[in-house]
């Protein structure tokens, strides 16, 4: 028993091929570069003292200062240069460490980017990748060593931690969803798909109308997020779960606007990819056969020691510093020349400086009338059926048999005011309607009612109407439907 | 010796990371959320909330001569996000205090440029609509039933107030004093 523990402990410190960590580093660098690049024109607004800095943790005493605009542009340009270095593997460990520090700094200044959890995932990935030898493959650093045909192997434990990170992400996400009752009813998915910030795609909009599919998908997502951390360690299940995980994230990518969350997770999932899985890719990448075989065999490997002379080390450090400084200077020069925020008083900046756009008085009157929604706008969905389930109705309510029941279920949008309701069941030939009063308090999200159609009810076409009002106001029609009562 | 030190450091690092993960995992499990950077970094709470209304926020000033100008989002708020790239950082997350601070800054910028016709009053408004209207089919149903753009989108005044010039020469908004 003890020897097995010792074996496991030793295995933690064994070495493996650096190919997968290198691929993760390359893709992560490119992805973060894309994300940071799209924000770069807005550095003054997002990260400088001249903009609207939204600190992530306002009451946190260790909040980092926002720099003046020129310095913020310089630092962000340097950040882009560091991310390029991460992607191409130039002074890789130094680049990963600097990228980690700068990612934490910029995210602490912008709550919007922090609210998207991928920025935190990227911080964890950068941290653990810095302990691997991801510089030994697919990198500028490796080219130098390749001339000497030396490939250092990578320690195994950082990749184990990356695997643990992915499992923790899925488990945490599953707990969040299990705590939200709206996830099980499909409401959360539906509203997310409809939202014009997070959802908004055509496929998402189409999917949002498939209620029962959303309920099934909701449960499937929770099942997957719980199963993945448990079963991914079982070798026969690994590939199958990886395929499901990739499909899941590609699905999210297509239906929701989560920025780079999905590709970030796909990169994190690479932590579970082995040398054997990489075999197909290896054909396309120049490889060292001995290294591959050693990595596949697993144990008993030791890293090769590189022989960096202090002179070379400092020369490279100097070159790296020069590269980042040139990038920062170029960024400042470009930022001042473009002067998007009219911050530097340049000619192009003055051209874009338009403060206030005239609005016709008629339009202002219309805006300031502050028209509030009709009551029907608070009702997101009203559904009818002949059977009632948990926050759902089922069955075709267009034709109801005598002695059957018509169930009506309404989903309200929050926030909404407290309202008085009036349900009306109007019999055929405009007979005297049956009126059932009701109420909905400000926090309620669902209301339901059932109309039992007794044997002695007249056969024919019935109508159900729903009216609403706030206390003391006039009734407004909200919704109506018709159904046929048959024998 | 060096190997033993290396291994010891790695064990401490892994142990610390796993301890932090386990601690914040159990806090997340019991629902104890604190606004602390470390907890945020170790809590995987995707889908924490979801809006049921879409909205866009803007501000209008009335000048001394009675003209109106839309001053916000302005030159200082150029960053956009969201599926169609139409959300300013004040549309998501919706934080009224930050919004009012940014509008106050926009008022100052406006007053600095329009010295001959200074601003006198500001309205901070929100145009909003149910998220359901974002889906094309639902939007079409809305338009057919009401045949009006106004039926889909509603407006509320978040805050308003007169603009005064302080002794120090700064333009200030007295929020909530119509």
XYZ file of C-alpha atoms in Angstrom:
665
model
C 0.000 0.000 0.000
C 2.757 2.404 1.009
C 4.830 1.563 -2.033
C 1.822 2.269 -4.238
C 1.466 5.705 -2.637
C 5.157 6.342 -3.152
C 4.785 5.241 -6.763
C 1.907 7.663 -7.259
C 3.884 10.431 -5.606
C 6.843 9.714 -7.888
C 4.529 9.637 -10.879
C 3.425 13.170 -9.991
C 7.010 14.240 -10.558
C 7.533 12.271 -13.739
C 7.946 13.980 -17.089
C 6.046 13.991 -20.330
C 6.213 15.389 -23.812
C 5.877 19.184 -23.864
C 3.852 19.036 -27.078
C 0.355 19.410 -25.555
C 1.301 22.242 -23.155
C 3.008 23.943 -26.098
C -0.132 23.692 -28.172
C -2.153 25.086 -25.254
C 0.303 27.972 -24.909
C 0.154 28.769 -28.618
C -3.650 28.762 -28.776
C -4.069 30.602 -25.468
C -1.654 33.301 -26.577
C -3.505 33.789 -29.863
C -6.899 33.861 -28.168
C -5.874 36.342 -25.482
C -4.162 38.448 -28.106
C -7.402 38.582 -30.090
C -9.393 39.569 -26.988
C -6.904 42.186 -25.825
C -6.493 43.447 -29.396
C -10.216 44.175 -29.751
C -10.063 46.231 -26.536
C -6.859 48.053 -27.397
C -8.499 51.020 -29.201
C -10.527 51.632 -26.020
C -7.680 51.538 -23.492
C -8.243 55.138 -22.388
C -11.902 54.459 -21.652
C -11.418 51.058 -20.050
C -8.157 51.232 -18.157
C -6.910 54.802 -17.756
C -7.559 57.515 -15.210
C -8.972 59.584 -18.093
C -11.800 57.097 -18.716
C -14.580 55.383 -16.811
C -12.678 52.739 -14.870
C -15.049 50.148 -13.402
C -13.023 48.581 -10.646
C -13.855 44.930 -10.133
C -13.694 45.074 -6.354
C -14.512 48.576 -5.182
C -14.042 47.967 -1.455
C -10.909 45.897 -1.841
C -8.050 47.812 -0.232
C -5.463 46.397 -2.619
C -7.119 47.925 -5.697
C -4.599 48.800 -8.337
C -4.305 52.359 -9.645
C -5.440 53.364 -13.105
C -2.589 54.999 -15.009
C -2.750 58.282 -16.960
C -3.897 57.726 -20.588
C -0.465 57.771 -22.223
C 0.970 55.297 -19.710
C -2.099 53.084 -19.940
C -1.688 52.858 -23.724
C 2.003 52.078 -23.302
C 1.310 49.347 -20.774
C -1.468 47.798 -22.854
C 0.713 47.882 -25.966
C 3.389 46.125 -23.945
C 0.731 43.612 -22.873
C -0.086 42.895 -26.523
C 3.622 42.401 -27.222
C 3.869 39.996 -24.289
C 0.882 38.030 -25.596
C 2.522 37.798 -29.016
C 5.611 36.470 -27.227
C 3.431 33.904 -25.415
C 1.925 32.764 -28.704
C 5.215 32.430 -30.562
C 7.091 31.152 -27.516
C 9.705 33.874 -27.172
C 11.239 33.979 -23.677
C 8.236 31.828 -22.911
C 8.273 31.577 -19.128
C 8.992 35.259 -18.677
C 6.232 36.083 -21.175
C 3.748 33.810 -19.400
C 4.584 35.401 -16.045
C 4.278 38.950 -17.394
C 1.047 38.068 -19.204
C -0.326 36.692 -15.932
C 0.517 39.867 -13.982
C -0.819 42.191 -16.680
C -4.000 40.149 -17.152
C -4.704 40.429 -13.424
C -3.968 44.170 -13.520
C -6.193 44.996 -16.504
C -9.038 42.778 -15.346
C -9.051 44.377 -11.928
C -9.738 47.713 -13.652
C -12.604 46.542 -15.817
C -15.506 44.763 -14.211
C -17.053 44.045 -17.602
C -14.214 41.858 -18.727
C -14.034 40.283 -15.304
C -17.725 39.450 -15.292
C -16.981 37.173 -18.195
C -15.420 34.281 -16.351
C -13.039 33.411 -19.158
C -10.622 36.102 -17.968
C -10.245 34.275 -14.650
C -9.839 30.952 -16.456
C -7.089 32.505 -18.570
C -5.279 33.610 -15.391
C -5.316 30.035 -14.059
C -4.146 28.659 -17.414
C -1.264 31.128 -17.642
C -0.243 30.330 -14.076
C -0.009 26.562 -14.545
C 1.434 26.738 -18.051
C 4.323 28.782 -16.650
C 5.428 25.668 -14.742
C 5.429 23.428 -17.829
C 8.094 23.288 -20.501
C 5.670 24.557 -23.100
C 8.590 26.516 -24.570
C 10.086 23.287 -25.888
C 7.748 22.913 -28.838
C 6.107 25.210 -31.388
C 8.159 28.133 -30.171
C 10.980 30.471 -31.076
C 12.784 29.266 -27.959
C 12.652 25.661 -29.160
C 14.175 26.573 -32.550
C 17.346 27.602 -30.815
C 17.506 24.358 -28.857
C 16.414 22.337 -31.849
C 19.687 23.179 -33.545
C 21.306 21.229 -30.730
C 18.612 18.515 -30.998
C 17.778 18.901 -27.322
C 14.188 18.711 -26.147
C 13.487 19.120 -22.473
C 10.539 17.157 -21.173
C 7.797 18.824 -19.214
C 6.870 17.990 -15.599
C 3.591 16.184 -15.337
C 2.056 17.924 -12.321
C 1.130 21.302 -13.893
C -1.016 19.504 -16.441
C -2.674 17.511 -13.655
C -3.545 20.811 -12.001
C -4.990 22.087 -15.280
C -7.137 18.973 -15.415
C -8.267 19.621 -11.869
C -9.101 23.192 -12.840
C -11.395 22.047 -15.667
C -13.151 19.622 -13.311
C -13.601 22.361 -10.691
C -15.078 24.684 -13.326
C -17.659 22.102 -14.370
C -18.575 21.152 -10.800
C -18.919 24.794 -9.749
C -21.063 25.572 -12.774
C -23.270 22.551 -12.044
C -23.796 23.683 -8.431
C -24.807 27.160 -9.608
C -27.328 25.717 -12.031
C -28.724 23.240 -9.520
C -29.362 26.108 -7.112
C -31.384 28.022 -9.694
C -34.868 26.544 -10.091
C -35.250 28.497 -13.328
C -32.538 26.403 -14.930
C -34.530 23.186 -14.560
C -37.605 24.817 -16.113
C -35.626 26.021 -19.119
C -36.413 29.663 -18.274
C -32.824 30.598 -17.599
C -31.688 29.175 -20.913
C -34.583 30.799 -22.712
C -33.940 34.270 -21.304
C -30.213 33.927 -21.886
C -30.791 32.970 -25.501
C -33.162 35.894 -26.004
C -30.939 38.444 -24.320
C -29.253 40.804 -26.766
C -26.038 40.929 -24.743
C -25.354 37.259 -23.965
C -27.559 35.521 -26.541
C -28.966 37.142 -29.604
C -28.047 34.728 -32.362
C -30.584 33.470 -34.873
C -30.042 29.865 -33.755
C -30.390 30.953 -30.143
C -33.676 32.704 -30.919
C -34.948 29.594 -32.716
C -33.920 27.397 -29.813
C -35.554 29.708 -27.265
C -38.952 28.829 -28.707
C -38.447 25.070 -28.110
C -39.442 24.985 -24.443
C -39.359 21.251 -23.878
C -36.042 20.920 -25.666
C -34.635 23.601 -23.354
C -35.770 21.658 -20.288
C -34.067 18.509 -21.610
C -30.944 20.488 -22.503
C -30.913 22.073 -19.034
C -30.860 18.656 -17.352
C -28.358 17.317 -19.894
C -25.975 20.194 -19.159
C -26.145 19.576 -15.398
C -25.682 15.831 -15.942
C -22.653 16.465 -18.136
C -21.115 18.962 -15.725
C -21.405 16.514 -12.849
C -20.363 13.449 -14.859
C -17.307 14.999 -16.498
C -15.213 15.549 -13.342
C -16.048 12.057 -12.116
C -15.692 9.996 -15.281
C -12.916 11.780 -17.158
C -10.391 9.923 -14.989
C -11.723 6.547 -16.208
C -9.547 5.791 -19.258
C -12.231 4.188 -21.490
C -14.549 7.168 -20.920
C -11.986 9.890 -21.532
C -12.249 10.331 -25.283
C -16.028 10.038 -25.271
C -16.314 12.755 -22.595
C -13.852 14.973 -24.435
C -15.969 14.741 -27.582
C -19.118 15.597 -25.596
C -17.329 18.497 -23.874
C -16.106 19.883 -27.192
C -19.600 19.569 -28.695
C -21.038 21.322 -25.639
C -18.692 24.290 -25.982
C -19.113 24.514 -29.744
C -22.887 24.549 -29.116
C -22.487 27.378 -26.613
C -20.270 29.214 -29.073
C -22.971 29.048 -31.741
C -25.981 29.923 -29.609
C -24.677 32.377 -27.017
C -22.482 35.465 -27.205
C -20.030 34.566 -24.464
C -17.093 36.226 -26.195
C -14.066 33.933 -25.957
C -15.384 31.680 -23.188
C -15.991 28.668 -25.450
C -12.602 28.680 -27.206
C -10.969 29.261 -23.819
C -12.640 26.137 -22.458
C -11.672 24.184 -25.570
C -8.056 25.150 -24.904
C -8.400 24.138 -21.241
C -9.795 20.762 -22.351
C -6.525 20.121 -24.187
C -5.111 19.316 -20.739
C -6.832 15.936 -21.082
C -5.388 15.211 -24.515
C -2.566 12.665 -24.494
C 0.350 12.006 -26.812
C -1.580 9.176 -28.439
C -4.477 11.522 -29.186
C -2.011 13.904 -30.735
C -0.697 11.247 -33.104
C -2.689 12.580 -36.031
C -1.417 16.088 -35.439
C 2.146 14.897 -35.010
C 2.265 13.975 -38.686
C 1.929 17.649 -39.490
C 4.378 18.925 -36.935
C 8.074 18.233 -36.985
C 8.694 15.851 -34.107
C 11.332 13.961 -32.280
C 10.430 10.276 -32.403
C 12.438 9.414 -29.289
C 10.601 12.094 -27.331
C 7.196 10.849 -28.480
C 7.895 7.288 -27.549
C 9.277 8.303 -24.180
C 6.229 10.393 -23.465
C 3.873 7.583 -24.444
C 5.753 5.152 -22.235
C 5.277 7.482 -19.281
C 7.497 6.817 -16.284
C 11.155 6.902 -15.593
C 12.020 9.937 -17.641
C 14.233 12.727 -16.504
C 14.427 16.193 -17.984
C 17.412 17.187 -20.042
C 19.247 20.157 -18.653
C 19.693 23.153 -20.851
C 22.985 24.959 -20.834
C 22.257 28.673 -20.807
C 25.295 30.835 -20.222
C 24.702 33.986 -18.137
C 25.796 36.115 -21.082
C 23.201 34.563 -23.370
C 20.561 34.899 -20.685
C 21.158 38.624 -20.231
C 21.391 39.175 -23.966
C 18.014 37.573 -24.437
C 16.554 39.522 -21.530
C 17.834 42.741 -23.061
C 16.394 41.809 -26.427
C 13.058 40.990 -24.820
C 12.976 44.259 -22.897
C 13.797 46.157 -26.067
C 11.034 44.361 -27.965
C 8.399 45.208 -25.319
C 9.589 48.824 -25.032
C 9.476 49.309 -28.815
C 5.941 47.876 -28.864
C 4.899 50.199 -26.027
C 6.416 53.223 -27.770
C 4.757 52.286 -31.066
C 1.439 51.880 -29.237
C 1.708 55.335 -27.678
C 2.700 56.912 -30.990
C -0.296 55.310 -32.695
C -2.664 56.162 -29.825
C -1.625 59.831 -29.877
C -1.852 59.999 -33.677
C -5.372 58.500 -33.748
C -6.474 60.258 -30.521
C -9.815 58.512 -30.482
C -10.851 60.156 -27.208
C -9.517 63.656 -27.970
C -7.237 63.234 -24.986
C -3.985 64.465 -26.510
C -5.212 67.476 -28.490
C -3.977 66.131 -31.822
C -5.566 67.182 -35.136
C -7.426 63.892 -35.670
C -8.617 63.949 -32.070
C -10.198 67.367 -32.503
C -12.072 66.080 -35.554
C -13.730 63.293 -33.555
C -14.511 65.546 -30.610
C -18.266 66.014 -30.952
C -19.841 66.794 -27.587
C -23.628 66.498 -27.733
C -25.896 65.626 -30.600
C -28.945 67.931 -31.121
C -32.306 66.253 -30.475
C -35.568 67.717 -31.858
C -37.988 68.892 -29.172
C -40.755 66.610 -30.445
C -38.554 63.605 -29.916
C -37.602 64.816 -26.446
C -41.273 65.244 -25.517
C -41.902 61.692 -26.630
C -38.965 60.405 -24.602
C -39.814 62.376 -21.501
C -43.415 61.225 -21.578
C -41.724 58.181 -20.011
C -44.299 55.769 -21.324
C -44.405 52.627 -19.234
C -45.306 49.226 -20.630
C -48.871 48.017 -21.031
C -49.616 45.213 -18.583
C -49.402 42.615 -21.320
C -45.684 43.423 -21.716
C -45.043 41.934 -18.276
C -46.410 38.577 -19.446
C -43.571 36.797 -21.185
C -45.542 33.708 -22.109
C -49.074 32.400 -21.563
C -49.646 28.749 -22.394
C -52.718 26.522 -22.289
C -52.990 22.753 -21.961
C -55.108 19.930 -20.642
C -52.487 18.615 -18.220
C -50.419 20.508 -15.725
C -46.768 19.826 -14.803
C -44.081 21.703 -12.888
C -44.234 25.188 -14.377
C -45.453 23.730 -17.648
C -48.707 22.681 -19.254
C -49.117 19.873 -21.732
C -51.757 18.606 -24.158
C -53.733 20.239 -26.925
C -56.172 22.725 -25.417
C -57.816 23.609 -28.738
C -60.344 20.781 -28.225
C -61.380 19.876 -24.698
C -63.689 17.046 -23.750
C -66.514 17.488 -21.267
C -65.286 16.789 -17.731
C -61.785 17.834 -18.827
C -59.767 20.769 -17.508
C -58.131 23.656 -19.327
C -54.977 24.812 -17.567
C -53.524 28.258 -18.175
C -49.980 29.056 -17.098
C -48.412 32.512 -17.384
C -44.734 33.418 -17.031
C -44.141 37.003 -15.878
C -41.087 39.183 -16.343
C -39.280 40.567 -13.332
C -39.510 43.299 -12.234
C -43.238 43.839 -12.616
C -45.755 45.725 -10.466
C -48.238 44.024 -8.143
C -51.374 43.548 -10.220
C -54.999 42.584 -9.801
C -56.093 39.956 -12.314
C -59.420 38.955 -13.740
C -59.899 35.643 -15.506
C -63.008 35.401 -17.674
C -64.466 32.216 -19.130
C -66.887 33.261 -21.852
C -69.349 30.545 -22.941
C -70.653 30.076 -26.531
C -73.084 32.638 -28.013
C -71.649 35.408 -25.799
C -73.337 34.119 -22.679
C -72.716 35.456 -19.204
C -68.968 35.044 -18.463
C -67.665 33.345 -15.363
C -65.324 35.807 -13.632
C -62.525 34.621 -11.353
C -60.509 37.340 -9.577
C -56.835 36.917 -8.779
C -53.730 38.773 -7.657
C -50.064 38.692 -8.467
C -47.492 40.153 -6.084
C -44.401 42.011 -7.314
C -41.977 39.094 -6.941
C -44.049 36.285 -8.477
C -42.864 34.755 -11.716
C -45.604 32.202 -12.437
C -49.392 32.235 -12.157
C -51.712 29.411 -13.141
C -55.386 28.546 -13.155
C -57.495 25.532 -14.182
C -61.024 25.660 -15.692
C -62.880 22.409 -15.118
C -65.428 21.886 -17.934
C -68.282 20.037 -16.233
C -70.645 17.593 -17.972
C -73.546 20.019 -17.969
C -71.594 22.806 -19.708
C -72.915 23.808 -23.122
C -70.983 22.272 -26.039
C -69.365 24.872 -28.335
C -66.656 27.511 -28.607
C -65.392 29.049 -25.347
C -63.033 31.914 -24.792
C -60.688 32.603 -21.869
C -59.594 36.183 -21.254
C -57.100 37.596 -18.843
C -57.272 41.226 -17.738
C -54.886 43.044 -15.424
C -54.579 46.364 -13.625
C -52.778 48.017 -10.796
C -55.012 49.003 -7.880
C -57.173 51.970 -8.766
C -56.453 51.857 -12.507
C -58.479 50.715 -15.492
C -58.521 47.078 -16.603
C -56.353 46.226 -19.611
C -56.714 43.074 -21.713
C -53.591 40.964 -21.447
C -54.298 37.769 -23.281
C -57.107 35.625 -24.663
C -57.566 32.240 -26.268
C -60.396 30.137 -27.640
C -61.090 26.429 -27.383
C -63.777 23.986 -28.474
C -65.670 22.009 -25.840
C -66.654 18.664 -27.382
C -68.562 15.637 -26.169
C 18.995 17.746 -2.150
C 17.823 20.089 -4.918
C 15.269 17.507 -6.028
C 13.908 17.285 -2.488
C 13.578 21.089 -2.258
C 11.934 21.192 -5.678
C 9.493 18.470 -4.686
C 8.751 20.167 -1.381
C 7.985 23.480 -3.111
C 5.721 21.756 -5.635
C 3.835 19.938 -2.880
C 3.320 23.238 -1.007
C 2.144 24.949 -4.210
C -0.270 22.175 -5.146
C -1.472 21.867 -1.557
C -2.160 25.606 -1.294
C -4.003 25.677 -4.608
C -6.119 22.656 -3.762
C -6.872 23.999 -0.282
C -8.013 27.336 -1.710
C -10.085 25.552 -4.350
C -11.692 23.246 -1.797
C -12.393 26.110 0.640
C -14.054 28.355 -1.910
C -15.829 25.377 -3.452
C -17.549 24.644 -0.152
C -18.397 28.360 0.302
C -19.932 28.279 -3.162
C -21.750 25.061 -2.283
C -23.421 26.637 0.750
C -24.078 29.871 -1.182
C -21.745 32.198 0.738
C -20.613 34.784 -1.815
C -18.249 37.551 -0.738
C -16.995 40.353 -2.978
C -13.392 39.253 -2.528
C -10.952 38.873 -5.430
C -9.622 35.522 -4.247
C -13.094 34.032 -3.879
C -14.040 35.367 -7.297
C -10.955 33.692 -8.777
C -11.887 30.317 -7.306
C -15.671 30.367 -7.719
C -17.079 28.986 -10.928
C -20.572 30.445 -10.917
C -21.468 30.668 -14.566
C -25.057 31.798 -15.203
C -25.389 33.744 -11.961
C -28.300 35.845 -13.223
C -30.065 36.801 -16.390
C -31.969 39.907 -17.436
C -35.590 39.746 -18.533
C -35.541 43.217 -20.060
C -33.117 44.615 -22.584
C -32.188 48.239 -22.126
C -30.093 51.118 -23.361
C -29.245 54.131 -21.240
C -28.768 57.683 -22.399
C -28.815 61.275 -21.159
C -30.259 64.479 -22.588
C -29.492 68.043 -21.509
C -31.627 71.124 -21.943
C -29.643 74.271 -22.584
C -30.336 77.848 -21.554
C -31.863 78.610 -24.959
C -34.229 75.608 -24.682
C -32.410 73.317 -27.090
C -31.890 69.643 -26.313
C -28.725 67.612 -26.815
C -28.060 63.925 -26.347
C -24.759 63.934 -24.472
C -24.492 60.346 -23.301
C -23.177 57.857 -24.397
C -20.671 60.294 -25.852
C -17.114 60.471 -27.077
C -15.855 59.068 -23.786
C -18.051 55.968 -24.099
C -17.036 54.341 -27.371
C -16.547 50.754 -26.237
C -19.434 48.503 -27.284
C -20.239 44.907 -26.515
C -23.054 42.386 -26.802
C -24.164 40.233 -29.682
C -24.752 43.148 -32.025
C -22.142 45.429 -30.459
C -24.685 47.953 -29.205
C -24.204 47.835 -25.416
C -22.154 50.548 -23.787
C -20.480 49.681 -20.481
C -23.360 51.433 -18.734
C -25.968 49.108 -20.208
C -24.277 46.057 -18.733
C -23.792 45.903 -15.790
C -26.603 48.310 -14.855
C -25.150 50.433 -12.109
C -26.982 53.728 -11.537
C -24.281 55.405 -9.437
C -21.601 54.820 -12.080
C -24.007 55.966 -14.754
C -24.743 59.236 -12.967
C -21.054 59.906 -12.354
C -20.341 59.413 -16.066
C -23.270 61.653 -17.040
C -22.005 64.369 -14.674
C -18.651 64.175 -16.468
C -20.435 64.389 -19.833
C -22.277 67.509 -18.611
C -18.946 69.127 -17.730
C -17.515 68.242 -21.151
C -20.595 69.692 -22.826
C -20.522 72.893 -20.782
C -16.850 73.401 -21.603
C -17.585 73.321 -25.336
C -20.981 75.111 -25.376
C -19.987 78.189 -23.400
C -22.458 80.444 -25.227
C -25.445 78.194 -24.471
C -24.720 76.385 -21.192
C -26.699 73.331 -20.025
C -29.407 73.941 -17.465
C -31.088 70.579 -16.879
C -30.262 66.921 -17.434
C -32.393 63.781 -17.814
C -30.896 60.308 -17.449
C -33.195 57.869 -19.234
C -33.470 54.197 -20.004
C -35.188 52.749 -23.037
C -36.217 49.181 -22.285
C -38.189 46.292 -23.702
C -38.891 42.635 -22.869
C -36.100 40.295 -23.984
C -38.748 38.283 -25.816
C -38.979 41.114 -28.337
C -35.380 40.410 -29.364
C -36.452 37.255 -31.163
C -37.512 38.126 -34.684
C -40.741 36.174 -34.683
C -41.924 37.726 -31.440
C -40.926 41.162 -32.656
C -43.009 40.708 -35.765
C -45.983 39.669 -33.639
C -45.555 42.812 -31.562
C -45.416 45.020 -34.616
C -48.449 43.399 -36.194
C -50.523 43.757 -33.056
C -49.694 47.372 -32.341
C -48.188 48.558 -35.607
C -46.028 50.961 -33.694
C -42.407 51.133 -32.681
C -43.384 52.798 -29.412
C -45.397 49.735 -28.436
C -42.211 47.705 -28.184
C -39.915 50.051 -26.347
C -40.604 51.929 -23.170
C -38.774 54.736 -21.447
C -38.196 55.573 -17.827
C -36.371 58.530 -16.382
C -33.754 57.105 -14.039
C -32.866 60.480 -12.562
C -32.910 64.160 -13.461
C -31.776 67.449 -12.014
C -30.794 71.057 -12.599
C -27.223 71.885 -13.564
C -25.515 74.617 -11.557
C -22.107 76.182 -11.631
C -20.207 75.966 -8.368
C -18.052 78.743 -6.941
C -15.003 76.843 -8.123
C -16.320 77.085 -11.692
C -17.312 73.416 -11.986
C -20.617 72.338 -13.504
C -22.565 70.142 -11.126
C -25.830 68.229 -11.352
C -28.199 68.349 -8.388
C -29.692 64.914 -8.802
C -33.278 64.304 -7.769
C -34.313 67.976 -7.647
C -36.713 68.471 -10.544
